[in-house]
Coordinates of C-alpha atoms and ligand atoms in Angstrom, one line a residue:
M1 CA 78.5 103.4 119.0
L2 CA 79.9 101.2 121.7
V3 CA 78.0 98.7 124.0
V4 CA 79.5 97.8 127.2
M5 CA 78.5 94.7 128.7
K6 CA 78.1 93.9 132.4
T7 CA 81.1 92.1 133.8
Q8 CA 79.0 88.9 134.7
A9 CA 77.3 89.0 131.2
T10 CA 77.1 85.6 129.9
P11 CA 78.5 84.5 126.3
E12 CA 74.6 84.2 125.4
E13 CA 73.8 87.5 126.4
I14 CA 76.8 88.8 124.2
Q15 CA 75.6 86.9 121.5
A16 CA 72.0 88.0 121.7
V17 CA 73.2 91.7 121.6
C18 CA 75.3 90.9 118.6
D19 CA 72.5 89.4 116.9
H20 CA 70.3 92.1 117.6
I21 CA 72.8 94.7 116.2
E22 CA 73.2 92.7 112.9
Q23 CA 69.3 92.3 112.6
L24 CA 69.3 96.4 112.6
G25 CA 71.3 96.1 109.5
F26 CA 74.7 97.2 111.5
R27 CA 77.7 95.0 112.2
A28 CA 78.5 93.9 115.5
H29 CA 82.5 93.6 116.7
P30 CA 82.6 91.9 120.2
L31 CA 85.9 93.0 121.5
P32 CA 86.4 90.8 124.7
G33 CA 88.5 92.9 127.6
A34 CA 90.3 91.9 130.9
Q35 CA 87.2 93.0 133.0
R36 CA 84.3 93.1 130.4
T37 CA 83.3 92.6 126.7
A38 CA 82.5 95.5 124.8
I39 CA 80.8 95.5 121.3
G40 CA 81.7 98.0 118.5
I41 CA 78.6 98.6 116.2
T42 CA 79.8 99.9 112.7
G43 CA 77.9 100.5 109.5
N44 CA 77.2 103.5 107.5
K45 CA 73.3 103.7 107.7
D46 CA 71.2 105.9 110.4
A47 CA 72.3 106.2 113.8
V48 CA 71.6 103.2 116.0
E49 CA 68.6 103.4 118.5
R50 CA 70.6 103.5 121.7
G51 CA 67.2 102.7 123.9
N52 CA 66.6 99.4 122.5
I53 CA 70.0 98.1 123.1
E54 CA 70.2 99.1 126.6
A55 CA 67.2 97.3 127.5
L56 CA 68.9 94.0 126.5
S57 CA 70.0 91.7 129.2
G58 CA 73.6 92.0 130.0
V59 CA 74.2 95.4 128.6
A60 CA 75.7 97.9 131.3
E61 CA 75.7 101.0 128.9
V62 CA 75.8 102.3 125.1
I63 CA 78.2 105.2 124.6
R64 CA 78.8 107.4 121.2
V65 CA 82.1 106.9 120.0
S66 CA 83.2 110.2 118.3
K67 CA 86.2 109.5 116.8
A68 CA 86.3 108.6 112.8
Y69 CA 88.1 105.4 113.6
K70 CA 86.2 103.6 116.2
L71 CA 87.5 99.8 116.3
A72 CA 91.0 101.0 116.3
S73 CA 90.5 103.6 119.0
R74 CA 91.2 103.3 122.8
D75 CA 87.7 104.5 123.3
V76 CA 86.5 101.1 122.4
K77 CA 89.2 98.9 123.9
E78 CA 91.3 100.4 126.5
E79 CA 93.9 97.4 126.8
D80 CA 96.7 97.1 124.3
T81 CA 96.2 94.5 121.7
I82 CA 98.7 91.7 121.6
V83 CA 98.7 89.6 118.4
T84 CA 99.6 86.2 119.2
F85 CA 101.2 83.2 117.3
P86 CA 100.5 80.0 119.1
A87 CA 103.6 77.5 118.9
E88 CA 102.8 75.5 115.5
G89 CA 105.3 73.1 113.7
A90 CA 108.8 74.4 114.0
C91 CA 107.7 77.7 115.4
S92 CA 107.6 78.3 119.3
E93 CA 105.0 80.9 120.5
A94 CA 105.2 84.3 119.7
A95 CA 103.4 87.8 120.2
I96 CA 103.6 91.3 118.8
G97 CA 102.6 93.8 121.5
G98 CA 102.9 93.4 125.2
R99 CA 106.1 93.2 127.4
N100 CA 108.1 91.3 124.8
L101 CA 109.7 93.3 121.7
A102 CA 109.1 91.7 118.4
I103 CA 112.1 91.6 115.9
V104 CA 111.4 90.9 112.1
A105 CA 114.5 90.8 109.9
G106 CA 115.3 89.9 106.6
P107 CA 116.2 91.0 102.9
C108 CA 114.1 93.4 101.5
S109 CA 113.6 90.9 98.3
I110 CA 113.9 87.1 98.2
E111 CA 116.5 86.8 95.4
S112 CA 117.2 83.1 95.5
R113 CA 116.9 80.3 97.8
D114 CA 120.5 80.4 98.6
Q115 CA 120.5 84.2 99.4
A116 CA 117.2 83.6 101.5
F117 CA 118.4 80.7 103.6
A118 CA 122.1 82.1 104.2
I119 CA 120.4 85.4 105.8
A120 CA 117.7 83.4 107.5
R121 CA 120.4 81.4 109.3
H122 CA 121.8 84.6 110.8
I123 CA 118.4 85.7 111.8
A124 CA 117.5 82.4 113.6
E125 CA 120.9 82.4 115.4
S126 CA 120.3 85.7 116.8
G127 CA 117.2 84.6 118.3
A128 CA 114.6 86.7 116.3
Q129 CA 111.2 85.2 115.8
F130 CA 110.2 86.7 112.5
F131 CA 111.6 86.4 109.0
R132 CA 110.7 89.3 106.3
G133 CA 111.4 89.2 102.6
G134 CA 109.5 90.5 99.7
A135 CA 108.1 88.2 97.1
Y136 CA 105.9 90.6 95.6
K137 CA 107.8 94.2 95.3
P138 CA 106.4 97.6 95.0
R139 CA 108.8 99.2 93.0
T140 CA 108.9 102.8 91.8
S141 CA 110.3 101.6 88.4
P142 CA 108.7 99.2 86.1
Y143 CA 112.1 97.8 84.9
A144 CA 113.3 97.2 88.5
F145 CA 113.3 93.5 90.3
Q146 CA 109.6 92.8 90.8
G147 CA 110.3 89.8 93.1
L148 CA 110.1 86.0 92.6
G149 CA 106.4 85.8 93.2
L150 CA 105.0 82.4 94.3
D151 CA 108.7 80.8 94.4
A152 CA 109.6 83.4 96.9
L153 CA 106.6 82.4 99.2
K154 CA 107.7 78.6 98.8
I155 CA 111.3 79.5 99.8
M156 CA 110.0 81.2 102.8
A157 CA 107.6 78.5 103.8
D158 CA 110.8 76.2 103.8
I159 CA 112.5 78.8 105.9
R160 CA 109.8 78.6 108.6
D161 CA 109.9 74.7 108.6
T162 CA 113.9 74.6 108.6
Y163 CA 114.3 77.6 111.1
G164 CA 111.1 78.2 113.0
L165 CA 111.0 81.6 111.9
R166 CA 107.4 83.1 111.2
I167 CA 107.0 84.8 107.7
V168 CA 106.3 88.4 107.2
T169 CA 105.6 89.2 103.5
E170 CA 104.0 92.0 101.5
A171 CA 100.7 91.6 99.4
I172 CA 100.6 94.2 96.6
D173 CA 97.1 93.7 95.2
N174 CA 94.3 91.5 95.6
E175 CA 95.7 88.7 93.5
S176 CA 98.8 88.5 95.5
L177 CA 97.1 88.7 98.8
E178 CA 95.3 85.2 98.3
L179 CA 98.7 83.6 97.8
V180 CA 100.5 85.5 100.7
A181 CA 97.6 84.8 103.0
E182 CA 98.2 80.9 102.2
Y183 CA 102.1 80.9 102.6
A184 CA 102.7 83.7 105.3
D185 CA 102.1 84.2 109.0
V186 CA 101.7 88.1 108.6
I187 CA 100.6 89.8 105.6
Q188 CA 102.5 93.0 105.1
I189 CA 100.5 95.8 103.4
G190 CA 103.0 98.5 102.1
A191 CA 103.3 102.2 102.4
R192 CA 102.2 102.8 98.9
N193 CA 99.3 100.8 99.6
M194 CA 98.1 102.1 102.8
Q195 CA 95.1 103.7 101.1
N196 CA 94.3 100.9 98.6
F197 CA 90.9 100.5 100.1
S198 CA 90.0 97.6 98.3
L199 CA 93.3 95.4 99.3
L200 CA 92.4 96.8 102.9
K201 CA 89.2 95.4 103.0
H202 CA 90.0 92.1 101.2
A203 CA 92.9 92.0 104.0
G204 CA 90.1 92.5 106.6
R205 CA 87.9 89.7 105.5
L206 CA 90.8 87.3 106.2
R207 CA 91.9 85.9 109.8
K208 CA 95.5 86.4 109.4
P209 CA 97.5 89.5 111.2
V210 CA 98.3 92.2 109.0
L211 CA 101.2 94.6 109.2
L212 CA 100.0 97.9 107.9
K213 CA 103.0 100.4 107.1
R214 CA 102.3 104.0 107.2
G215 CA 101.8 105.8 104.1
L216 CA 104.6 108.3 102.6
S217 CA 102.4 111.1 103.4
A218 CA 100.0 109.8 105.9
T219 CA 98.6 111.8 108.7
L220 CA 98.2 109.9 112.1
E221 CA 94.3 109.9 111.4
E222 CA 94.7 108.6 108.0
F223 CA 97.1 105.9 109.3
L224 CA 94.3 104.9 111.8
M225 CA 91.5 105.2 109.3
S226 CA 93.4 102.5 107.3
A227 CA 93.5 100.1 110.1
E228 CA 90.1 100.7 110.4
Y229 CA 89.2 99.6 107.0
I230 CA 90.7 96.3 108.0
M231 CA 89.1 95.9 111.2
S232 CA 85.6 96.9 110.1
E233 CA 85.7 93.7 108.0
G234 CA 86.1 91.7 111.1
N235 CA 90.2 91.2 111.0
Y236 CA 91.1 92.8 114.7
Q237 CA 94.8 91.4 114.3
V238 CA 96.4 94.6 113.0
I239 CA 100.0 95.9 113.5
L240 CA 101.0 99.3 112.7
C241 CA 104.5 99.9 111.4
E242 CA 106.4 103.6 111.1
R243 CA 108.6 103.7 108.2
G244 CA 109.3 107.3 107.7
V245 CA 107.5 110.0 105.7
R246 CA 108.6 112.3 103.0
T247 CA 110.0 115.5 104.3
F248 CA 112.4 118.2 102.9
A249 CA 115.2 116.5 104.5
D250 CA 117.6 114.9 102.2
H251 CA 120.1 113.6 104.4
T252 CA 118.0 110.4 104.7
R253 CA 115.7 108.8 102.5
N254 CA 112.7 109.5 104.4
T255 CA 112.2 111.2 107.9
L256 CA 111.6 108.3 110.5
D257 CA 108.8 110.0 112.8
L258 CA 109.3 108.3 115.9
S259 CA 107.0 111.0 117.6
I260 CA 104.0 109.0 116.1
I261 CA 104.5 106.3 118.7
P262 CA 103.2 108.2 121.8
A263 CA 100.6 109.6 119.6
V264 CA 99.6 106.1 118.4
Q265 CA 99.7 104.7 121.8
R266 CA 97.5 107.5 123.3
L267 CA 94.8 107.0 120.8
S268 CA 94.9 103.4 119.8
H269 CA 95.3 100.0 121.4
L270 CA 97.2 98.6 118.3
P271 CA 100.9 97.5 118.7
I272 CA 103.1 99.7 116.7
L273 CA 106.4 98.4 115.1
V274 CA 109.4 100.9 113.7
D275 CA 111.3 100.3 110.4
P276 CA 114.5 102.2 110.6
S277 CA 115.6 100.8 107.3
H278 CA 113.2 102.5 104.6
G279 CA 112.8 105.1 107.5
T280 CA 116.3 106.4 106.8
G281 CA 117.5 104.6 103.8
R282 CA 121.2 104.5 105.1
R283 CA 123.0 101.6 106.7
D284 CA 124.9 103.8 109.1
S285 CA 121.7 105.1 110.5
V286 CA 119.6 101.8 111.2
L287 CA 121.2 101.0 114.4
P288 CA 120.8 104.5 116.0
M289 CA 117.1 104.7 115.2
A290 CA 116.4 101.1 116.0
R291 CA 117.8 102.1 119.5
A292 CA 115.8 105.0 119.7
A293 CA 112.6 103.6 118.3
V294 CA 112.8 100.8 121.4
A295 CA 113.6 103.7 123.7
T296 CA 110.4 105.5 122.5
G297 CA 108.3 102.6 123.2
A298 CA 107.9 100.8 120.1
D299 CA 106.6 97.4 120.1
G300 CA 109.3 96.0 118.1
I301 CA 111.6 96.6 114.8
L302 CA 111.3 95.6 111.3
V303 CA 114.7 95.7 109.8
E304 CA 116.5 94.6 106.5
V305 CA 119.4 92.4 106.8
H306 CA 121.4 91.1 103.7
H307 CA 124.7 89.0 103.8
Q308 CA 126.0 90.6 100.7
P309 CA 124.1 93.9 100.3
E310 CA 126.4 95.1 97.6
K311 CA 124.9 92.6 95.6
A312 CA 121.2 93.0 96.8
L313 CA 118.5 93.3 93.9
S314 CA 116.6 96.0 96.1
D315 CA 117.4 98.3 99.2
G316 CA 121.1 97.3 99.5
P317 CA 122.4 100.5 100.9
Q318 CA 120.0 100.3 103.8
S319 CA 120.3 96.6 104.5
I320 CA 122.7 96.0 107.5
Y321 CA 125.1 93.1 107.6
P322 CA 124.3 89.9 109.9
D323 CA 126.9 91.1 112.2
Q324 CA 125.2 94.4 112.8
F325 CA 122.1 92.7 113.2
V326 CA 123.7 90.7 116.1
R327 CA 125.0 94.0 117.7
M328 CA 121.4 95.5 117.2
M329 CA 119.8 92.6 118.9
N330 CA 122.6 92.9 121.9
E331 CA 121.9 96.5 122.3
L332 CA 118.2 96.4 122.0
E333 CA 118.2 93.7 124.8
Q334 CA 120.1 96.0 127.0
I335 CA 117.7 98.9 126.3
A336 CA 114.4 97.3 126.6
P337 CA 114.4 96.6 130.3
V338 CA 114.8 100.5 130.8
V339 CA 111.5 101.0 129.2
G340 CA 109.7 97.9 130.9
R341 CA 110.3 95.6 128.1
S342 CA 112.3 92.5 127.3
L343 CA 113.8 91.0 124.3
P344 CA 113.1 87.4 124.1
R345 CA 115.3 84.9 122.2
A346 CA 114.1 82.2 120.4
I347 CA 115.9 79.0 120.3
H348 CA 115.6 77.6 116.7
A349 CA 116.3 74.3 115.2
E350 CA 119.9 73.5 114.4
S351 CA 121.1 75.0 111.2
P352 CA 121.0 72.5 108.8
A353 CA 123.5 72.5 106.0
V354 CA 122.4 74.6 102.9
Ligands
PEP401 C1 109.3 96.6 102.4 O1 109.1 96.5 103.3 O2 110.3 96.2 101.5 C2 108.8 97.9 101.8 C3 108.9 98.0 100.6 O3 108.4 98.8 102.7 P1 107.6 100.3 102.2 O4 106.0 99.9 102.0 O5 107.6 100.7 103.9 O6 108.3 101.0 101.3
MN402 MN1 112.8 97.3 101.0

Protein backbone atom coordinates (compact mmCIF):
# COMPACT_ATOMS: atom_id res chain seq x y z
CA MET A 1 0.00 0.00 0.00
CA LEU A 2 1.06 3.54 -0.64
CA VAL A 3 -0.18 6.58 1.24
CA VAL A 4 -0.02 9.70 -0.91
CA MET A 5 0.13 12.81 1.24
CA LYS A 6 -1.34 16.13 0.14
CA THR A 7 1.17 18.59 -1.34
CA GLN A 8 0.67 20.91 1.62
CA ALA A 9 0.95 18.13 4.28
CA THR A 10 3.15 19.21 7.20
CA PRO A 11 6.08 17.17 8.60
CA GLU A 12 3.95 16.59 11.73
CA GLU A 13 1.11 15.12 9.66
CA ILE A 14 3.58 12.88 7.80
CA GLN A 15 5.04 11.72 11.12
CA ALA A 16 1.57 11.06 12.54
CA VAL A 17 0.71 8.83 9.56
CA CYS A 18 4.01 6.95 9.95
CA ASP A 19 3.32 6.44 13.67
CA HIS A 20 -0.17 5.16 12.92
CA ILE A 21 1.20 2.65 10.38
CA GLU A 22 3.86 1.41 12.81
CA GLN A 23 1.24 1.05 15.57
CA LEU A 24 -0.71 -1.24 13.27
CA GLY A 25 2.41 -3.45 13.17
CA PHE A 26 3.56 -2.45 9.67
CA ARG A 27 6.59 -0.58 8.55
CA ALA A 28 6.33 3.00 7.22
CA HIS A 29 8.73 4.22 4.54
CA PRO A 30 8.42 7.97 3.96
CA LEU A 31 9.52 8.74 0.37
CA PRO A 32 9.79 12.47 -0.20
CA GLY A 33 9.20 13.54 -3.81
CA ALA A 34 9.47 16.83 -5.69
CA GLN A 35 5.72 17.56 -5.33
CA ARG A 36 4.61 15.54 -2.34
CA THR A 37 5.62 12.84 0.09
CA ALA A 38 4.42 9.30 -0.31
CA ILE A 39 4.62 6.73 2.46
CA GLY A 40 5.15 3.11 1.49
CA ILE A 41 3.68 0.49 3.81
CA THR A 42 5.37 -2.89 4.05
CA GLY A 43 4.96 -5.86 6.34
CA ASN A 44 3.96 -9.40 5.76
CA LYS A 45 0.91 -9.48 8.00
CA ASP A 46 -2.73 -8.90 7.00
CA ALA A 47 -3.79 -6.24 4.52
CA VAL A 48 -3.83 -2.72 5.88
CA GLU A 49 -7.22 -1.14 6.50
CA ARG A 50 -7.25 1.66 4.02
CA GLY A 51 -10.25 3.47 5.60
CA ASN A 52 -8.53 4.45 8.83
CA ILE A 53 -5.52 5.86 7.08
CA GLU A 54 -7.49 7.81 4.51
CA ALA A 55 -9.19 9.64 7.33
CA LEU A 56 -5.92 10.92 8.81
CA SER A 57 -5.03 14.56 8.45
CA GLY A 58 -2.89 15.45 5.41
CA VAL A 59 -3.62 12.22 3.52
CA ALA A 60 -4.66 12.61 -0.15
CA GLU A 61 -5.23 8.96 -1.00
CA VAL A 62 -4.25 5.37 -0.26
CA ILE A 63 -3.30 3.21 -3.25
CA ARG A 64 -2.70 -0.53 -3.55
CA VAL A 65 0.68 -1.36 -5.08
CA SER A 66 0.27 -4.57 -6.99
CA LYS A 67 3.94 -5.16 -7.91
CA ALA A 68 5.85 -7.73 -5.89
CA TYR A 69 8.59 -5.16 -5.33
CA LYS A 70 7.15 -1.97 -3.95
CA LEU A 71 9.74 0.44 -2.62
CA ALA A 72 11.93 -0.17 -5.69
CA SER A 73 9.01 0.47 -8.01
CA ARG A 74 8.16 3.64 -9.92
CA ASP A 75 4.60 3.17 -8.69
CA VAL A 76 5.65 4.44 -5.26
CA LYS A 77 8.26 6.98 -6.39
CA GLU A 78 7.98 8.56 -9.78
CA GLU A 79 11.19 10.59 -9.75
CA ASP A 80 14.57 8.98 -10.37
CA THR A 81 16.58 8.26 -7.24
CA ILE A 82 19.86 10.12 -7.10
CA VAL A 83 22.32 8.78 -4.53
CA THR A 84 24.27 11.79 -3.36
CA PHE A 85 27.63 12.09 -1.65
CA PRO A 86 28.25 15.45 -0.01
CA ALA A 87 31.74 16.97 -0.13
CA GLU A 88 33.78 15.54 2.72
CA GLY A 89 37.49 15.53 3.51
CA ALA A 90 39.43 15.28 0.23
CA CYS A 91 36.29 14.27 -1.72
CA SER A 92 34.19 16.73 -3.65
CA GLU A 93 30.44 16.35 -4.10
CA ALA A 94 29.36 13.38 -6.21
CA ALA A 95 26.20 11.57 -7.25
CA ILE A 96 25.07 8.34 -8.82
CA GLY A 97 21.91 8.87 -10.87
CA GLY A 98 20.67 12.14 -12.31
CA ARG A 99 22.26 14.03 -15.19
CA ASN A 100 25.88 13.27 -14.45
CA LEU A 101 27.39 9.90 -15.33
CA ALA A 102 29.20 8.14 -12.48
CA ILE A 103 32.44 6.33 -13.28
CA VAL A 104 33.67 3.66 -10.88
CA ALA A 105 37.10 2.35 -11.85
CA GLY A 106 39.94 0.37 -10.36
CA PRO A 107 41.44 -3.09 -10.15
CA CYS A 108 39.47 -6.26 -9.56
CA SER A 109 41.46 -6.85 -6.36
CA ILE A 110 43.65 -4.74 -4.15
CA GLU A 111 46.93 -6.66 -4.37
CA SER A 112 49.35 -4.32 -2.61
CA ARG A 113 49.64 -0.70 -1.55
CA ASP A 114 51.90 0.09 -4.52
CA GLN A 115 49.58 -1.56 -7.03
CA ALA A 116 46.47 0.17 -5.66
CA PHE A 117 48.09 3.62 -5.49
CA ALA A 118 49.60 3.31 -8.97
CA ILE A 119 46.17 2.55 -10.44
CA ALA A 120 44.34 5.10 -8.29
CA ARG A 121 46.64 7.85 -9.55
CA HIS A 122 45.55 7.16 -13.13
CA ILE A 123 41.88 7.00 -12.14
CA ALA A 124 42.15 10.32 -10.29
CA GLU A 125 44.00 11.99 -13.16
CA SER A 126 41.23 10.99 -15.55
CA GLY A 127 38.72 12.81 -13.35
CA ALA A 128 36.65 9.81 -12.25
CA GLN A 129 35.06 10.11 -8.82
CA PHE A 130 34.88 6.54 -7.59
CA PHE A 131 37.62 3.98 -7.03
CA ARG A 132 36.80 0.26 -6.88
CA GLY A 133 38.92 -2.58 -5.60
CA GLY A 134 38.14 -5.92 -4.02
CA ALA A 135 39.26 -6.56 -0.45
CA TYR A 136 37.12 -9.68 -0.04
CA LYS A 137 36.91 -11.68 -3.25
CA PRO A 138 34.17 -14.21 -4.06
CA ARG A 139 36.32 -16.65 -6.08
CA THR A 140 35.10 -19.76 -7.84
CA SER A 141 38.14 -21.67 -6.56
CA PRO A 142 38.98 -21.77 -2.85
CA TYR A 143 42.65 -21.86 -3.89
CA ALA A 144 42.48 -18.60 -5.85
CA PHE A 145 43.51 -15.27 -4.31
CA GLN A 146 40.85 -14.37 -1.75
CA GLY A 147 41.75 -10.71 -1.20
CA LEU A 148 43.79 -8.85 1.40
CA GLY A 149 40.76 -8.18 3.62
CA LEU A 150 41.17 -5.45 6.22
CA ASP A 151 44.59 -4.41 4.90
CA ALA A 152 42.99 -3.67 1.54
CA LEU A 153 40.26 -1.59 3.19
CA LYS A 154 42.91 0.48 4.93
CA ILE A 155 44.80 1.00 1.67
CA MET A 156 41.59 2.19 0.03
CA ALA A 157 40.83 4.57 2.91
CA ASP A 158 44.29 6.08 2.31
CA ILE A 159 43.51 6.36 -1.39
CA ARG A 160 40.36 8.31 -0.53
CA ASP A 161 42.36 10.70 1.66
CA THR A 162 45.12 11.10 -0.93
CA TYR A 163 43.14 11.41 -4.14
CA GLY A 164 39.63 12.33 -3.04
CA LEU A 165 38.27 9.21 -4.72
CA ARG A 166 35.26 7.56 -3.11
CA ILE A 167 35.63 3.89 -2.36
CA VAL A 168 33.42 1.10 -3.70
CA THR A 169 34.21 -2.38 -2.40
CA GLU A 170 32.46 -5.68 -1.94
CA ALA A 171 31.14 -7.34 1.21
CA ILE A 172 30.82 -11.09 0.79
CA ASP A 173 29.18 -11.99 4.10
CA ASN A 174 27.81 -10.40 7.25
CA GLU A 175 31.25 -10.40 8.82
CA SER A 176 32.98 -8.48 6.04
CA LEU A 177 29.93 -6.22 5.72
CA GLU A 178 30.63 -4.54 9.05
CA LEU A 179 34.20 -3.72 8.09
CA VAL A 180 33.32 -2.67 4.56
CA ALA A 181 30.62 -0.36 5.93
CA GLU A 182 33.19 1.23 8.21
CA TYR A 183 35.74 1.94 5.46
CA ALA A 184 33.86 2.27 2.17
CA ASP A 185 31.58 4.91 0.67
CA VAL A 186 29.57 2.34 -1.27
CA ILE A 187 29.05 -1.29 -0.28
CA GLN A 188 29.08 -3.63 -3.26
CA ILE A 189 27.03 -6.81 -3.12
CA GLY A 190 28.28 -9.09 -5.87
CA ALA A 191 26.46 -11.19 -8.42
CA ARG A 192 26.97 -14.40 -6.45
CA ASN A 193 25.38 -12.82 -3.41
CA MET A 194 22.43 -11.14 -5.10
CA GLN A 195 20.12 -13.60 -3.40
CA ASN A 196 21.97 -13.86 -0.10
CA PHE A 197 18.91 -12.57 1.71
CA SER A 198 20.58 -12.39 5.09
CA LEU A 199 23.34 -10.20 3.66
CA LEU A 200 20.78 -8.03 1.85
CA LYS A 201 18.81 -7.51 5.06
CA HIS A 202 21.92 -6.63 7.01
CA ALA A 203 22.96 -4.13 4.32
CA GLY A 204 19.44 -2.72 4.53
CA ARG A 205 19.95 -1.89 8.18
CA LEU A 206 22.95 0.26 7.36
CA ARG A 207 22.68 3.82 6.11
CA LYS A 208 25.33 3.58 3.39
CA PRO A 209 24.71 3.29 -0.35
CA VAL A 210 24.65 -0.28 -1.66
CA LEU A 211 25.69 -1.23 -5.20
CA LEU A 212 23.80 -4.40 -6.02
CA LYS A 213 25.03 -6.47 -8.93
CA ARG A 214 22.68 -8.59 -10.98
CA GLY A 215 22.93 -12.32 -10.29
CA LEU A 216 24.42 -14.61 -12.91
CA SER A 217 21.01 -15.86 -13.95
CA ALA A 218 18.65 -13.39 -12.33
CA THR A 219 15.52 -12.13 -14.03
CA LEU A 220 14.63 -8.47 -13.82
CA GLU A 221 11.99 -9.20 -11.21
CA GLU A 222 14.43 -11.20 -9.06
CA PHE A 223 16.93 -8.37 -9.35
CA LEU A 224 14.41 -5.78 -8.20
CA MET A 225 13.19 -8.07 -5.41
CA SER A 226 16.74 -8.20 -4.09
CA ALA A 227 16.87 -4.40 -4.12
CA GLU A 228 13.56 -4.51 -2.26
CA TYR A 229 15.13 -6.64 0.49
CA ILE A 230 17.61 -3.84 1.16
CA MET A 231 15.01 -1.08 0.95
CA SER A 232 12.47 -2.91 3.10
CA GLU A 233 14.91 -2.52 5.98
CA GLY A 234 14.99 1.25 5.50
CA ASN A 235 18.06 1.74 3.31
CA TYR A 236 16.81 3.43 0.14
CA GLN A 237 20.23 4.22 -1.32
CA VAL A 238 20.43 1.32 -3.72
CA ILE A 239 22.34 1.41 -7.02
CA LEU A 240 21.76 -1.43 -9.48
CA CYS A 241 24.53 -2.82 -11.69
CA GLU A 242 24.16 -4.95 -14.82
CA ARG A 243 27.24 -7.20 -15.15
CA GLY A 244 26.19 -9.79 -17.67
CA VAL A 245 24.37 -13.08 -17.35
CA ARG A 246 25.17 -16.68 -18.28
CA THR A 247 24.04 -17.71 -21.74
CA PHE A 248 25.11 -20.24 -24.36
CA ALA A 249 27.33 -17.60 -25.98
CA ASP A 250 30.99 -18.44 -25.54
CA HIS A 251 32.66 -15.52 -27.30
CA THR A 252 32.43 -13.58 -24.04
CA ARG A 253 32.61 -14.54 -20.35
CA ASN A 254 29.00 -13.41 -19.84
CA THR A 255 26.37 -11.79 -22.04
CA LEU A 256 26.03 -8.14 -21.15
CA ASP A 257 22.30 -7.52 -21.15
CA LEU A 258 21.99 -3.85 -22.01
CA SER A 259 18.31 -4.32 -22.75
CA ILE A 260 17.74 -4.44 -19.01
CA ILE A 261 18.47 -0.70 -18.77
CA PRO A 262 15.28 0.65 -20.35
CA ALA A 263 13.35 -2.16 -18.63
CA VAL A 264 14.70 -1.16 -15.21
CA GLN A 265 14.10 2.50 -15.94
CA ARG A 266 10.48 1.81 -16.85
CA LEU A 267 9.76 -0.15 -13.69
CA SER A 268 12.07 1.36 -11.09
CA HIS A 269 13.38 4.73 -9.96
CA LEU A 270 16.75 3.29 -8.91
CA PRO A 271 19.94 4.23 -10.79
CA ILE A 272 21.67 1.54 -12.84
CA LEU A 273 25.35 1.22 -13.72
CA VAL A 274 26.84 -1.15 -16.28
CA ASP A 275 29.96 -3.26 -15.74
CA PRO A 276 31.41 -4.11 -19.17
CA SER A 277 34.43 -5.83 -17.57
CA HIS A 278 32.64 -8.80 -15.98
CA GLY A 279 29.98 -8.40 -18.67
CA THR A 280 32.39 -9.44 -21.41
CA GLY A 281 35.51 -10.79 -19.68
CA ARG A 282 37.60 -9.43 -22.56
CA ARG A 283 39.71 -6.28 -22.59
CA ASP A 284 38.96 -5.60 -26.27
CA SER A 285 35.21 -5.62 -25.66
CA VAL A 286 35.14 -3.30 -22.67
CA LEU A 287 35.30 0.04 -24.46
CA PRO A 288 32.71 -0.75 -27.16
CA MET A 289 30.27 -2.03 -24.54
CA ALA A 290 30.90 0.95 -22.25
CA ARG A 291 30.03 3.25 -25.16
CA ALA A 292 26.88 1.24 -25.85
CA ALA A 293 25.89 1.29 -22.16
CA VAL A 294 26.02 5.08 -22.01
CA ALA A 295 24.15 5.36 -25.31
CA THR A 296 21.49 3.03 -23.88
CA GLY A 297 20.96 5.30 -20.89
CA ALA A 298 23.04 3.78 -18.10
CA ASP A 299 23.74 6.08 -15.16
CA GLY A 300 27.42 5.23 -15.29
CA ILE A 301 30.08 2.57 -15.74
CA LEU A 302 31.90 0.27 -13.36
CA VAL A 303 35.14 -0.85 -14.97
CA GLU A 304 38.26 -2.80 -14.05
CA VAL A 305 41.55 -0.99 -14.73
CA HIS A 306 45.03 -2.36 -14.05
CA HIS A 307 48.44 -0.91 -14.86
CA GLN A 308 49.94 -4.41 -15.24
CA PRO A 309 46.99 -6.67 -16.07
CA GLU A 310 49.27 -9.52 -17.15
CA LYS A 311 50.41 -9.72 -13.50
CA ALA A 312 46.96 -9.20 -11.93
CA LEU A 313 45.92 -11.71 -9.26
CA SER A 314 42.35 -11.70 -10.56
CA ASP A 315 40.52 -10.72 -13.76
CA GLY A 316 43.63 -9.56 -15.66
CA PRO A 317 42.25 -10.48 -19.11
CA GLN A 318 39.28 -8.14 -18.71
CA SER A 319 41.16 -5.26 -17.07
CA ILE A 320 41.89 -2.32 -19.34
CA TYR A 321 45.15 -0.38 -19.30
CA PRO A 322 45.20 3.17 -17.92
CA ASP A 323 45.57 4.67 -21.40
CA GLN A 324 42.50 2.74 -22.53
CA PHE A 325 40.67 4.16 -19.53
CA VAL A 326 41.64 7.68 -20.57
CA ARG A 327 40.25 6.96 -24.00
CA MET A 328 37.08 5.55 -22.48
CA MET A 329 36.53 8.72 -20.44
CA ASN A 330 37.06 10.89 -23.54
CA GLU A 331 34.67 8.89 -25.67
CA LEU A 332 31.98 8.67 -23.00
CA GLU A 333 32.27 12.40 -22.49
CA GLN A 334 31.37 12.86 -26.16
CA ILE A 335 28.52 10.35 -26.18
CA ALA A 336 26.95 11.64 -22.97
CA PRO A 337 25.43 14.89 -24.35
CA VAL A 338 23.72 12.97 -27.16
CA VAL A 339 21.62 11.23 -24.51
CA GLY A 340 21.16 14.28 -22.29
CA ARG A 341 23.93 13.44 -19.84
CA SER A 342 27.34 14.77 -19.00
CA LEU A 343 30.53 13.32 -17.66
CA PRO A 344 31.84 15.42 -14.81
CA ARG A 345 35.61 15.52 -14.34
CA ALA A 346 36.65 15.83 -10.75
CA ILE A 347 39.78 17.79 -10.04
CA HIS A 348 41.64 15.75 -7.49
CA ALA A 349 44.46 16.63 -5.17
CA GLU A 350 47.97 16.84 -6.65
CA SER A 351 49.42 13.38 -7.15
CA PRO A 352 51.83 12.72 -4.34
CA ALA A 353 55.03 10.78 -4.81
CA VAL A 354 54.24 7.14 -4.02
C1 LIG B 1 33.78 -7.64 -9.00
O1 LIG B 1 33.19 -6.56 -9.19
O2 LIG B 1 35.03 -7.75 -8.89
C2 LIG B 1 32.98 -8.88 -8.97
C3 LIG B 1 33.40 -9.96 -8.35
O3 LIG B 1 31.84 -8.76 -9.67
P1 LIG B 1 30.60 -9.79 -9.89
O4 LIG B 1 29.99 -9.97 -8.54
O5 LIG B 1 29.73 -9.04 -10.84
O6 LIG B 1 31.17 -11.04 -10.47
MN1 LIG C 1 36.63 -8.79 -11.01
